[in-house]
Coordinates of C-alpha atoms and ligand atoms in Angstrom, one line a residue:
M1 CA -2.9 23.0 9.1
G2 CA -0.2 20.5 9.7
K3 CA 0.7 17.5 7.5
T4 CA -0.1 13.8 8.0
L5 CA 2.9 11.5 8.0
T6 CA 1.6 10.1 4.7
Y7 CA 1.8 13.4 2.9
K8 CA 5.1 14.3 4.6
I9 CA 6.6 11.3 2.8
L10 CA 4.6 11.7 -0.4
D11 CA 5.4 15.4 -0.7
A12 CA 9.1 14.7 -0.1
H13 CA 9.0 12.4 -3.1
K14 CA 6.7 14.3 -5.4
V15 CA 7.8 14.6 -9.0
S16 CA 4.6 16.0 -10.4
E17 CA 1.0 16.4 -9.7
D18 CA -2.2 16.3 -11.8
L19 CA -4.8 17.9 -9.6
E20 CA -7.5 17.8 -12.3
N21 CA -7.3 14.0 -12.3
N22 CA -6.4 13.7 -8.6
K23 CA -3.1 11.9 -9.4
M24 CA 0.5 12.4 -8.3
S25 CA 3.8 10.9 -9.4
I26 CA 6.5 10.1 -6.9
K27 CA 10.1 9.1 -6.9
I28 CA 10.7 5.5 -5.8
D29 CA 13.8 4.9 -3.7
H30 CA 13.7 1.2 -3.2
T31 CA 12.1 -1.7 -5.1
L32 CA 11.5 -5.3 -4.4
T33 CA 10.3 -8.2 -6.5
Q34 CA 9.6 -11.9 -5.7
D35 CA 10.0 -14.8 -8.0
A36 CA 6.3 -15.3 -8.9
T37 CA 6.0 -11.8 -10.2
G38 CA 9.7 -11.1 -10.7
T39 CA 10.4 -13.1 -13.9
M40 CA 7.8 -11.0 -15.8
A41 CA 9.0 -7.8 -14.2
Y42 CA 12.6 -8.5 -15.2
L43 CA 11.7 -9.5 -18.8
E44 CA 9.9 -6.2 -19.0
F45 CA 12.9 -4.3 -17.5
I46 CA 15.3 -6.0 -19.9
S47 CA 13.0 -5.0 -22.8
F48 CA 13.7 -1.3 -21.9
G49 CA 17.3 -1.7 -23.0
I50 CA 18.8 -0.1 -19.9
D51 CA 22.1 -1.3 -18.5
K52 CA 21.4 -1.1 -14.8
V53 CA 18.8 -0.2 -12.2
K54 CA 18.4 3.4 -11.3
T55 CA 17.1 3.1 -7.8
E56 CA 19.0 3.5 -4.5
L57 CA 18.3 -0.1 -3.8
S58 CA 16.5 -3.0 -5.6
V59 CA 16.2 -6.4 -4.2
S60 CA 15.0 -9.6 -5.9
Y61 CA 13.7 -12.3 -3.6
V62 CA 12.9 -16.0 -4.3
D63 CA 10.3 -17.2 -1.8
H64 CA 7.1 -18.2 -3.6
N65 CA 7.9 -21.0 -6.0
T66 CA 10.4 -23.0 -3.9
L67 CA 8.8 -26.4 -4.4
Q68 CA 10.8 -27.0 -7.5
N69 CA 8.6 -29.7 -8.8
G70 CA 10.1 -30.0 -12.3
F71 CA 12.8 -27.8 -13.8
M72 CA 10.6 -24.7 -14.2
N73 CA 10.9 -23.1 -10.8
A74 CA 14.7 -23.7 -10.6
D75 CA 15.1 -22.2 -14.1
D76 CA 13.2 -19.1 -12.9
H77 CA 15.5 -18.8 -9.9
K78 CA 18.6 -19.0 -12.2
F79 CA 17.2 -16.4 -14.5
L80 CA 16.5 -14.1 -11.6
Q81 CA 19.9 -14.5 -10.1
T82 CA 21.7 -13.8 -13.3
V83 CA 19.5 -10.8 -14.0
A84 CA 20.2 -9.4 -10.5
N85 CA 24.0 -9.9 -10.9
K86 CA 24.0 -8.2 -14.3
Y87 CA 21.7 -5.2 -13.6
G88 CA 22.7 -4.2 -10.1
I89 CA 20.1 -5.9 -7.9
V90 CA 20.7 -7.5 -4.6
F91 CA 19.6 -11.2 -4.8
S92 CA 18.0 -13.1 -1.9
K93 CA 18.2 -16.8 -2.8
A94 CA 15.5 -19.5 -2.1
G95 CA 15.7 -20.4 1.6
N96 CA 16.7 -16.9 2.8
G97 CA 13.1 -16.1 3.7
I98 CA 9.9 -14.4 2.7
C99 CA 10.5 -11.1 0.9
H100 CA 8.6 -8.9 3.3
Q101 CA 10.1 -10.4 6.4
V102 CA 13.7 -10.2 5.1
N103 CA 13.1 -6.7 3.7
L104 CA 11.9 -5.5 7.1
E105 CA 14.9 -7.0 8.8
R106 CA 17.6 -5.9 6.4
F107 CA 16.5 -3.0 4.1
A108 CA 13.4 -1.1 5.1
K109 CA 14.2 2.5 6.1
P110 CA 12.0 5.2 7.7
G111 CA 10.9 7.9 5.2
K112 CA 11.9 6.0 2.1
T113 CA 9.5 5.0 -0.7
L114 CA 9.4 1.3 -1.6
L115 CA 7.6 -0.2 -4.6
G116 CA 7.2 -4.0 -4.7
S117 CA 5.6 -6.4 -7.1
D118 CA 3.7 -8.0 -4.3
S119 CA 0.5 -6.6 -2.7
H120 CA 2.0 -7.1 0.8
T121 CA 4.9 -4.8 0.2
P122 CA 3.5 -2.3 2.8
T123 CA 4.8 -4.7 5.5
S124 CA 8.0 -2.5 5.4
S125 CA 5.9 0.5 6.4
G126 CA 6.1 -0.9 9.9
V127 CA 9.4 1.1 10.3
G128 CA 7.9 4.3 8.9
A129 CA 8.6 3.8 5.2
L130 CA 5.9 4.3 2.6
A131 CA 5.8 0.9 0.9
I132 CA 3.4 0.3 -1.9
G133 CA 2.4 -2.9 -3.9
A134 CA 2.2 -2.7 -7.7
G135 CA 2.2 -4.8 -10.8
G136 CA 5.5 -6.0 -12.2
L137 CA 5.6 -3.6 -15.1
D138 CA 5.2 -0.6 -12.7
V139 CA 8.1 -2.0 -10.6
A140 CA 10.2 -2.5 -13.8
C141 CA 9.5 1.2 -14.7
A142 CA 10.6 2.3 -11.2
M143 CA 13.8 0.3 -11.5
A144 CA 14.4 2.2 -14.8
G145 CA 14.1 5.4 -12.8
M146 CA 10.6 6.4 -13.8
P147 CA 8.2 8.0 -11.3
F148 CA 5.3 6.0 -10.0
T149 CA 1.8 7.5 -10.4
I150 CA -1.0 7.0 -7.9
V151 CA -4.3 8.5 -7.1
R152 CA -3.6 11.1 -4.5
P153 CA -4.7 9.0 -1.5
K154 CA -7.2 9.9 1.2
V155 CA -5.6 9.4 4.6
V156 CA -7.5 7.3 7.2
G157 CA -6.3 8.1 10.7
V158 CA -6.5 5.2 13.1
K159 CA -6.0 6.3 16.6
L160 CA -4.8 3.5 18.9
I161 CA -5.5 4.1 22.6
N162 CA -4.5 2.0 25.7
K163 CA -2.8 -1.4 25.5
L164 CA -3.7 -4.8 24.4
R165 CA -4.8 -7.3 27.0
D166 CA -3.0 -10.6 27.5
G167 CA -3.8 -13.0 24.7
V168 CA -4.8 -10.3 22.3
S169 CA -2.3 -9.3 19.5
A170 CA -1.6 -7.0 16.6
K171 CA -3.3 -9.5 14.3
D172 CA -6.5 -8.9 16.2
I173 CA -6.2 -5.1 15.6
I174 CA -6.0 -5.4 11.9
I175 CA -8.6 -8.2 11.6
H176 CA -10.9 -6.0 13.6
L177 CA -10.2 -3.0 11.3
I178 CA -10.8 -5.1 8.2
G179 CA -14.2 -6.1 9.7
L180 CA -15.1 -2.4 10.2
M181 CA -13.8 -1.2 6.8
T182 CA -14.3 -4.2 4.6
V183 CA -12.1 -5.6 1.8
K184 CA -12.8 -2.6 -0.4
G185 CA -12.8 0.1 2.3
G186 CA -9.2 1.1 1.8
V187 CA -9.0 1.6 -2.0
N188 CA -7.0 4.7 -2.9
K189 CA -6.4 5.4 0.8
V190 CA -3.4 5.2 3.2
I191 CA -4.1 3.9 6.7
E192 CA -2.1 6.0 9.1
Y193 CA -1.7 4.9 12.8
Y194 CA -1.2 7.3 15.6
G195 CA -2.0 7.7 19.3
D196 CA -0.7 6.5 22.6
G197 CA -1.3 2.8 21.8
V198 CA 1.4 3.0 19.0
K199 CA 4.3 2.9 21.4
T200 CA 3.0 -0.3 23.0
L201 CA 3.5 -2.1 19.7
G202 CA 6.9 -3.4 18.5
V203 CA 8.0 -3.2 14.9
P204 CA 7.1 -6.8 14.1
E205 CA 3.5 -6.0 15.4
R206 CA 3.4 -2.8 13.3
A207 CA 4.5 -4.8 10.3
T208 CA 1.7 -7.4 10.8
I209 CA -0.8 -4.5 10.8
C210 CA 0.7 -2.8 7.7
N211 CA 0.9 -6.2 5.9
M212 CA -2.8 -6.8 6.2
G213 CA -3.7 -3.3 5.2
A214 CA -3.5 -5.0 1.7
E215 CA -6.7 -6.8 2.7
L216 CA -8.4 -3.4 2.9
G217 CA -7.3 -2.7 -0.7
A218 CA -5.3 0.2 0.7
T219 CA -2.5 1.9 -1.2
S220 CA -0.4 1.6 1.9
S221 CA -0.4 1.8 5.7
V222 CA 2.1 3.7 7.8
F223 CA 3.4 3.9 11.4
P224 CA 5.5 6.7 12.8
S225 CA 9.2 6.1 13.2
D226 CA 9.9 6.4 17.0
E227 CA 12.1 5.0 19.8
V228 CA 10.6 1.6 19.2
T229 CA 11.7 1.8 15.6
R230 CA 15.2 2.9 16.7
E231 CA 15.4 -0.1 19.0
F232 CA 14.4 -2.5 16.2
L233 CA 17.0 -1.0 13.8
K234 CA 19.6 -1.2 16.5
I235 CA 19.1 -5.0 17.2
Q236 CA 19.3 -5.4 13.4
S237 CA 22.7 -3.6 13.5
R238 CA 21.5 -0.7 11.5
E239 CA 20.7 2.1 13.9
E240 CA 22.2 4.5 11.4
D241 CA 19.1 4.0 9.3
F242 CA 16.9 5.6 12.0
V243 CA 15.2 8.9 11.4
P244 CA 12.4 10.1 13.6
L245 CA 9.1 10.7 11.7
S246 CA 5.6 11.5 12.8
R247 CA 2.5 13.5 11.8
D248 CA 2.1 17.1 12.8
E249 CA -0.2 17.2 15.8
D250 CA -2.7 19.5 14.0
S251 CA -2.9 17.4 10.9
V252 CA -6.4 16.3 9.9
Y253 CA -7.5 13.0 8.4
D254 CA -10.1 12.3 5.7
E255 CA -11.6 9.5 7.8
N256 CA -11.2 8.6 11.4
Y257 CA -11.3 5.5 13.5
T258 CA -10.4 5.0 17.2
I259 CA -9.5 1.5 18.4
D260 CA -9.3 1.0 22.2
L261 CA -6.8 -1.8 22.4
A262 CA -7.9 -2.6 25.9
T263 CA -11.3 -3.7 24.8
L264 CA -10.3 -5.8 21.7
E265 CA -10.8 -9.5 21.8
P266 CA -9.1 -12.2 19.9
C267 CA -10.8 -12.5 16.5
A268 CA -10.7 -14.4 13.2
S269 CA -11.3 -13.8 9.5
C270 CA -13.8 -16.6 8.8
P271 CA -14.1 -18.5 5.4
N272 CA -13.8 -17.2 2.7
S273 CA -12.9 -13.5 3.1
P274 CA -10.7 -11.5 5.4
D275 CA -13.6 -9.2 6.2
N276 CA -15.9 -12.0 7.5
V277 CA -14.8 -11.2 11.0
K278 CA -16.0 -12.9 14.2
N279 CA -14.7 -12.9 17.8
I280 CA -13.1 -16.2 18.8
S281 CA -15.6 -16.5 21.6
E282 CA -18.3 -17.0 18.9
L283 CA -16.3 -19.8 17.2
K284 CA -15.2 -21.8 20.2
D285 CA -15.7 -25.6 20.0
I286 CA -15.1 -25.7 16.2
K287 CA -12.9 -28.8 15.7
V288 CA -9.6 -28.0 14.0
D289 CA -7.7 -30.2 11.6
Q290 CA -4.7 -28.1 10.6
V291 CA -2.8 -25.2 12.0
L292 CA -0.2 -23.3 10.1
I293 CA 2.0 -20.6 11.6
G294 CA 4.0 -18.4 9.3
S295 CA 3.6 -16.2 6.1
C296 CA 4.7 -12.6 5.7
T297 CA 2.1 -11.6 8.2
N298 CA 3.2 -13.5 11.3
S299 CA 6.5 -15.3 11.0
S300 CA 8.8 -13.0 13.1
Y301 CA 11.0 -14.1 16.0
Y302 CA 8.5 -12.3 18.2
D303 CA 5.6 -14.4 16.9
F304 CA 7.5 -17.7 17.6
V305 CA 8.4 -16.5 21.1
K306 CA 4.7 -16.3 21.8
V307 CA 3.9 -19.6 20.1
A308 CA 6.6 -21.4 22.1
S309 CA 5.4 -19.9 25.3
I310 CA 2.0 -21.6 24.7
L311 CA 3.4 -24.9 23.4
K312 CA 6.0 -25.3 26.1
G313 CA 5.6 -28.6 27.8
K314 CA 2.5 -29.5 25.8
K315 CA 1.7 -31.8 22.9
I316 CA -0.5 -30.8 20.0
H317 CA -3.9 -32.6 19.7
K318 CA -3.6 -35.9 17.9
D319 CA -6.1 -34.9 15.2
V320 CA -4.2 -31.7 14.4
S321 CA -1.3 -31.2 12.0
L322 CA 0.8 -28.2 13.0
G323 CA 3.1 -26.6 10.4
I324 CA 5.6 -23.9 11.3
A325 CA 7.4 -21.7 8.7
P326 CA 9.8 -19.2 10.2
G327 CA 9.8 -16.1 8.0
S328 CA 13.6 -15.9 7.4
Q329 CA 16.9 -17.5 8.0
Q330 CA 17.4 -14.9 10.7
V331 CA 14.2 -16.0 12.5
L332 CA 15.2 -19.7 12.0
Q333 CA 18.6 -19.1 13.5
M334 CA 17.1 -17.1 16.4
I335 CA 14.6 -19.8 17.3
T336 CA 17.3 -22.4 17.1
K337 CA 19.7 -20.5 19.3
N338 CA 17.2 -19.6 21.9
G339 CA 15.7 -23.1 22.5
I340 CA 12.3 -22.2 20.8
L341 CA 12.8 -24.8 18.0
D342 CA 13.1 -27.5 20.6
V343 CA 9.9 -26.5 22.2
L344 CA 8.1 -26.5 18.9
L345 CA 9.5 -29.9 17.9
E346 CA 8.7 -31.5 21.3
A347 CA 5.1 -30.2 20.9
G348 CA 4.8 -32.0 17.6
A349 CA 5.3 -29.2 15.0
R350 CA 6.4 -29.9 11.4
I351 CA 9.0 -27.4 10.4
L352 CA 8.6 -26.0 6.9
E353 CA 11.0 -24.0 4.7
S354 CA 11.3 -20.2 5.3
A355 CA 9.1 -19.4 2.3
C356 CA 5.5 -18.5 1.4
G357 CA 4.7 -22.2 1.0
P358 CA 1.1 -23.1 2.0
C359 CA 0.1 -19.4 2.0
I360 CA 0.2 -19.5 -1.8
G361 CA -1.0 -23.1 -2.1
M362 CA 2.5 -24.6 -2.5
G363 CA 2.0 -27.7 -0.4
Q364 CA 0.1 -28.4 2.8
S365 CA -3.4 -28.3 1.2
P366 CA -5.9 -29.3 3.9
A367 CA -8.0 -32.5 3.7
T368 CA -11.5 -32.4 2.2
D369 CA -13.8 -30.1 4.3
A370 CA -11.0 -29.6 6.8
V371 CA -10.9 -26.6 9.2
S372 CA -7.5 -24.9 8.8
L373 CA -6.3 -22.1 11.2
R374 CA -3.6 -20.0 9.7
T375 CA -1.7 -16.9 10.8
F376 CA -1.7 -15.8 7.2
N377 CA -3.5 -12.9 5.5
R378 CA -5.8 -14.4 2.8
N379 CA -8.4 -17.1 3.0
F380 CA -9.9 -16.7 -0.5
Y381 CA -11.9 -19.5 -2.0
G382 CA -9.5 -22.3 -3.3
R383 CA -6.3 -20.5 -2.3
S384 CA -5.3 -23.3 0.1
G385 CA -5.5 -25.8 -2.8
T386 CA -8.6 -27.4 -1.3
N387 CA -11.8 -25.8 -2.4
S388 CA -13.9 -27.3 0.4
A389 CA -11.5 -26.4 3.2
K390 CA -12.6 -23.8 5.7
V391 CA -9.7 -21.4 6.3
Y392 CA -9.7 -19.1 9.3
L393 CA -7.1 -16.3 9.7
V394 CA -6.0 -15.9 13.3
S395 CA -3.2 -14.7 15.6
P396 CA -0.3 -16.9 16.5
E397 CA -1.7 -17.2 20.0
V398 CA -5.1 -18.5 18.8
A399 CA -3.3 -20.8 16.4
A400 CA -1.0 -22.3 19.0
L401 CA -3.6 -22.7 21.7
S402 CA -6.1 -24.3 19.2
A403 CA -3.4 -26.7 18.0
V404 CA -3.1 -28.0 21.6
N405 CA -6.8 -28.2 22.3
G406 CA -7.9 -29.5 18.9
Y407 CA -10.7 -26.9 18.7
I408 CA -10.8 -23.1 18.2
S409 CA -9.8 -21.6 21.5
S410 CA -9.5 -18.1 22.9
P411 CA -6.2 -17.1 24.5
L412 CA -7.8 -14.1 26.1
G413 CA -6.2 -13.5 29.5
L414 CA -3.4 -16.1 28.9
K415 CA -0.2 -14.9 30.5
L416 CA 2.8 -15.7 28.3
D417 CA 6.2 -16.4 29.8
K418 CA 8.9 -13.9 29.1
F419 CA 11.4 -15.4 26.6
S420 CA 14.1 -12.7 26.4
M421 CA 13.7 -10.5 23.4
N422 CA 16.8 -8.6 24.3
V423 CA 19.2 -10.5 22.0
T424 CA 21.4 -9.5 19.1
Y425 CA 19.9 -10.6 15.8
P426 CA 22.3 -12.4 13.5
K427 CA 22.9 -10.8 10.1
C428 CA 22.6 -14.1 8.1
D429 CA 24.2 -13.1 4.9
S430 CA 24.7 -16.6 3.6
L431 CA 22.0 -16.4 1.0
L432 CA 22.1 -12.8 0.1
Y433 CA 24.2 -11.6 -2.8
K434 CA 25.5 -8.2 -3.8
P435 CA 25.5 -7.6 -7.6
E436 CA 28.7 -7.7 -9.6
Y437 CA 27.2 -5.9 -12.6
K438 CA 28.4 -8.6 -15.0
G439 CA 27.6 -12.0 -16.5
E440 CA 25.0 -13.3 -18.9
V441 CA 21.4 -13.7 -18.3
V442 CA 20.4 -17.4 -18.3
M443 CA 16.9 -18.2 -19.6
G444 CA 15.6 -21.8 -19.4
P445 CA 13.1 -23.2 -21.9
N446 CA 10.0 -22.4 -19.8
I447 CA 10.8 -18.6 -19.9
K448 CA 9.0 -17.4 -22.9
P449 CA 9.2 -14.0 -24.6
L450 CA 6.7 -11.4 -23.6
P451 CA 3.6 -11.6 -25.8
K452 CA 2.9 -8.7 -28.2
F453 CA -0.6 -7.1 -27.9
E454 CA -2.4 -5.1 -30.6
P455 CA -4.5 -2.1 -29.5
I456 CA -8.2 -3.1 -28.8
G457 CA -9.5 -0.3 -31.1
E458 CA -12.0 2.4 -30.2
N459 CA -15.2 0.7 -31.4
F460 CA -15.6 -3.1 -31.0
D461 CA -18.1 -5.9 -30.7
A462 CA -17.5 -8.7 -28.3
K463 CA -19.4 -11.3 -26.3
V464 CA -19.5 -11.6 -22.5
M465 CA -17.2 -14.4 -21.6
I466 CA -18.1 -14.5 -17.9
S467 CA -20.4 -12.5 -15.6
L468 CA -19.3 -12.3 -12.0
E469 CA -20.2 -11.0 -8.5
D470 CA -18.6 -8.6 -6.1
N471 CA -15.1 -8.9 -4.7
I472 CA -13.6 -11.2 -7.4
T473 CA -10.0 -11.7 -6.4
T474 CA -7.0 -12.1 -8.6
D475 CA -6.8 -15.6 -7.1
H476 CA -10.2 -16.3 -8.8
I477 CA -8.9 -14.8 -12.1
M478 CA -5.4 -16.3 -12.1
P479 CA -5.1 -19.1 -9.5
A480 CA -1.8 -19.8 -7.9
G481 CA -0.7 -23.1 -6.2
A482 CA 1.8 -25.8 -7.1
K483 CA 0.1 -26.7 -10.4
V484 CA 0.0 -23.2 -11.9
L485 CA 2.9 -21.2 -10.4
P486 CA 5.6 -22.9 -12.4
Y487 CA 4.1 -21.2 -15.5
R488 CA 4.4 -17.6 -14.3
S489 CA 7.1 -17.0 -17.0
N490 CA 5.0 -18.7 -19.7
I491 CA 1.9 -16.7 -20.6
E492 CA 0.6 -19.1 -23.2
K493 CA 0.6 -22.0 -20.8
I494 CA -0.6 -20.1 -17.7
S495 CA -3.6 -18.6 -19.7
E496 CA -5.1 -22.1 -19.7
F497 CA -5.8 -21.7 -16.0
V498 CA -7.6 -18.3 -16.1
F499 CA -10.8 -18.6 -13.9
S500 CA -10.2 -22.4 -13.8
N501 CA -11.2 -22.8 -10.1
I502 CA -14.7 -21.3 -10.8
D503 CA -15.2 -21.8 -14.6
E504 CA -13.1 -24.5 -16.2
G505 CA -14.3 -23.7 -19.7
F506 CA -13.3 -20.0 -19.7
S507 CA -10.0 -20.2 -21.4
K508 CA -11.2 -22.4 -24.3
R509 CA -14.3 -20.3 -24.7
C510 CA -12.3 -17.2 -25.1
L511 CA -9.9 -18.7 -27.6
D512 CA -12.8 -20.1 -29.6
N513 CA -14.5 -16.7 -29.7
G514 CA -11.3 -14.8 -30.5
S515 CA -12.2 -11.9 -28.3
G516 CA -14.5 -11.0 -25.4
V517 CA -15.3 -8.9 -22.3
I518 CA -15.5 -9.7 -18.6
V519 CA -18.4 -8.3 -16.6
A520 CA -18.3 -8.0 -12.8
K521 CA -19.6 -6.0 -9.8
E522 CA -17.8 -4.2 -7.0
N523 CA -14.0 -4.3 -6.2
Y524 CA -13.0 -6.5 -9.2
G525 CA -9.4 -7.7 -9.0
Q526 CA -8.8 -7.4 -5.2
G527 CA -6.0 -9.2 -3.6
S528 CA -2.7 -10.2 -5.1
S529 CA -0.8 -7.8 -7.4
R530 CA -0.1 -10.5 -10.0
E531 CA -0.2 -8.9 -13.4
H532 CA -0.8 -12.3 -14.9
A533 CA -4.4 -11.7 -13.9
A534 CA -4.4 -9.0 -16.7
I535 CA -1.8 -10.4 -19.2
A536 CA -3.3 -13.9 -19.4
P537 CA -6.9 -12.7 -20.1
R538 CA -5.5 -10.2 -22.6
Y539 CA -3.7 -13.1 -24.2
L540 CA -7.0 -14.9 -24.4
G541 CA -8.5 -11.9 -26.3
I542 CA -10.2 -10.0 -23.5
K543 CA -10.5 -6.4 -24.5
A544 CA -12.4 -4.8 -21.7
V545 CA -13.6 -5.5 -18.1
I546 CA -16.9 -3.9 -17.3
A547 CA -17.3 -3.7 -13.5
S548 CA -19.0 -1.5 -10.9
S549 CA -15.6 -0.7 -9.3
F550 CA -12.0 -2.0 -9.4
A551 CA -9.2 -2.7 -6.9
R552 CA -6.3 -0.3 -7.3
I553 CA -3.4 -2.5 -8.4
H554 CA -5.5 -4.6 -10.8
K555 CA -7.0 -1.6 -12.5
K556 CA -3.5 -0.3 -13.2
N557 CA -2.4 -3.7 -14.5
L558 CA -5.3 -3.8 -16.9
I559 CA -4.4 -0.4 -18.3
N560 CA -0.7 -1.4 -18.5
F561 CA -1.6 -4.3 -20.7
G562 CA -4.1 -2.5 -22.9
I563 CA -7.4 -3.8 -21.5
L564 CA -10.0 -1.1 -21.0
P565 CA -11.5 -0.9 -17.4
I566 CA -15.0 0.4 -17.7
E567 CA -16.8 1.5 -14.5
V568 CA -20.4 0.6 -15.1
N569 CA -22.8 -1.6 -13.2
M570 CA -24.2 -3.6 -16.1
E571 CA -26.5 -6.6 -16.0
A572 CA -25.2 -9.2 -18.4
D573 CA -25.3 -12.9 -19.1
L574 CA -22.8 -15.2 -20.7
F575 CA -22.6 -14.7 -24.5
D576 CA -24.6 -11.4 -24.4
E577 CA -23.5 -9.3 -27.4
I578 CA -21.7 -6.1 -26.3
N579 CA -20.5 -3.1 -28.2
V580 CA -17.9 -0.8 -26.7
K581 CA -17.3 2.6 -28.2
Y582 CA -15.0 5.2 -26.6
D583 CA -13.1 8.4 -27.2
R584 CA -11.2 10.8 -25.0
N585 CA -14.4 12.1 -23.3
T586 CA -16.9 9.3 -23.1
I587 CA -17.3 5.5 -23.0
T588 CA -20.5 3.9 -24.2
V589 CA -21.2 0.3 -23.6
T590 CA -24.2 -1.3 -25.2
N591 CA -25.6 -4.6 -24.3
K592 CA -27.1 -5.4 -27.7
T593 CA -28.7 -8.6 -26.4
K594 CA -30.6 -6.8 -23.6
N595 CA -31.0 -3.6 -25.6
K596 CA -29.5 -1.3 -23.0
S597 CA -26.9 1.4 -23.3
Y598 CA -24.7 3.0 -20.7
T599 CA -22.6 6.1 -21.3
V600 CA -20.1 7.3 -18.8
E601 CA -17.4 10.0 -18.8
N602 CA -14.0 8.5 -19.8
P603 CA -12.1 8.7 -16.4
L604 CA -8.7 7.8 -17.9
T605 CA -5.9 10.4 -17.8
D606 CA -4.2 11.4 -21.0
E607 CA -1.4 9.0 -20.2
E608 CA -3.7 6.1 -19.5
Y609 CA -5.8 6.8 -22.6
N610 CA -2.6 6.7 -24.7
L611 CA -1.6 3.4 -23.2
I612 CA -4.9 1.8 -24.2
S613 CA -4.7 3.4 -27.6
V614 CA -1.3 1.8 -28.4
G615 CA -2.1 -1.6 -26.8
G616 CA -0.3 -1.2 -23.5
L617 CA 2.8 0.2 -21.9
L618 CA 5.3 -2.2 -23.4
N619 CA 4.3 -0.9 -26.9
T620 CA 5.6 2.6 -25.9
F621 CA 9.2 1.6 -25.7
Ligands
MIC701 C1 -0.1 -13.3 -2.8 O1 -0.1 -13.3 -1.6 O2 -1.2 -13.5 -3.4 C2 1.1 -13.2 -3.6 C3 1.4 -14.5 -4.2 O3 2.2 -12.9 -2.8 C4 0.9 -12.1 -4.6 C5 1.8 -12.0 -5.7 C6 1.7 -13.1 -6.7 O4 0.6 -13.5 -7.0 O5 2.8 -13.5 -7.1 C7 0.6 -10.7 -4.0 O6 0.1 -10.6 -3.0 O7 0.8 -9.7 -4.7
SF4_702 FE1 4.0 -14.9 0.3 FE2 1.7 -15.3 1.3 FE3 3.0 -13.2 1.9 FE4 2.0 -13.5 -0.6 S1 0.8 -13.3 1.3 S2 4.0 -12.7 0.0 S3 2.2 -15.7 -0.8 S4 3.6 -15.2 2.5

């Protein structure tokens, strides 16, 4: 039996395998970090005492906290730049663009492994790389040359047949798939695309699809590397990076889906979850207040070509605010040179910086109860900065047409003019710096040392500090946005905001009690890779999270920082008294208040068990 493309890349990078626990460790070729997770990752890396990174390529991007409201963000940027220069990391300065867009343009290579401290790292899999999101500490370890361990993923084969109709786009393919598989349907799986429909999709479209594979909870997504990939690398002046890659024809998938592109309709992820999917035809006539086009999902030159074709000669509706954030300097230069920027400005667009911006709640929060259409990838409760806003995730075509009409509109059948795509892309090196392997690291006053954690112990009593439902996101646990992001390098301060959007008293309650546990249902910790969603609760004294199931990245982050993840579906109320007792073989959780005990096999590997025993990975160095 032949191999899937996923296992061709994984096996070529295999360092070791633990079949008993269904795990494998792989060599990481490339890493990326962004500023919001990067400061922690580099503090961790520095604590290893190594003189330079051991990867083929590591890149540090600044794209999340670019508001610079106060000295904190700018201090973080300086820290990151000086670390990069000293330790051998390429540095992409604020303004150069969103990490995933720039990485795709400049660095992603077919067949390479990439580990990034951001859950949307798989965007780079659009060129046939195997790109995986992880917590900052895992990326720090990869930069130090250590292998990365994953659950041996199941491979989901998604066969694409035929061709999209006019007005339907790559965004609709992935939203449709998320609707089918749900936000937890991809955990510990790689989504592999194949079939005749693949060649009808350009690299930016493939990248959009891989990007939102993160919303399935998938380990990664992957497209073959074919002539379309070669063409993309050629216009990026790096055809030499091309290698053809595809599955063996007789390879077999663990799960199968077929999507007939010719029957897909424009669709949307409705409030407040990417898997709340409806066709646009069911939403038409909903009045729109805000439209935002950008983010690492849909901010390529190709996306803006389509948007301009819809906006050409038109004005946006008077009640709509349209914000446009080109994904990179390259995209910005391209739309400027090719007349697209003029079209956008004449239509009434506001031009935002090439950065994450509103996607992470850094500005552009909608009005109370407003309807906001975004080409982004997440519409979790509160993420826009306005809890009552209704955020819909849509394609650039739906966004642009709705901005003109003032209500949600379907572009199905809309013929777009042909702007020429056959142009050479500028390299735009003005904000990209090669390391000089020298200089001192500069640390501003808001960059605090890493906290030290004691082991939780093998038998402890603690009270339930919060009891939660299914699909709790890391945005619920550790909110982002303009108020909180400046404290990503200051754990004591950021811990005040844990669960603050849904339970303001959480942080104080934990500190008053000294210790505690979190109880939840399915898919706890989905979404962002931010390890702050583990470190900050640990700082507040959380010793264990008891949930029916966990999202991949967050579970690893919990273990890395010495919090015990316990997979049990337990009924519990606030302040219930809990006892946790575990050894190498079993974990027993007793809800003393409800007089109920649950014993499960301890699923941790030896390595994970040791990490919990010593209080987390940082205590092993
Ligand atoms: C996000 O989209 O939620 C982020 C912000 O990019 C995160 C990382 C972070 O929280 O810093 C992610 O997706 O991993
Ligand atoms: Fe930035 Fe948003 Fe992409 Fe996260 S999802 S990397 S915040 S653009």
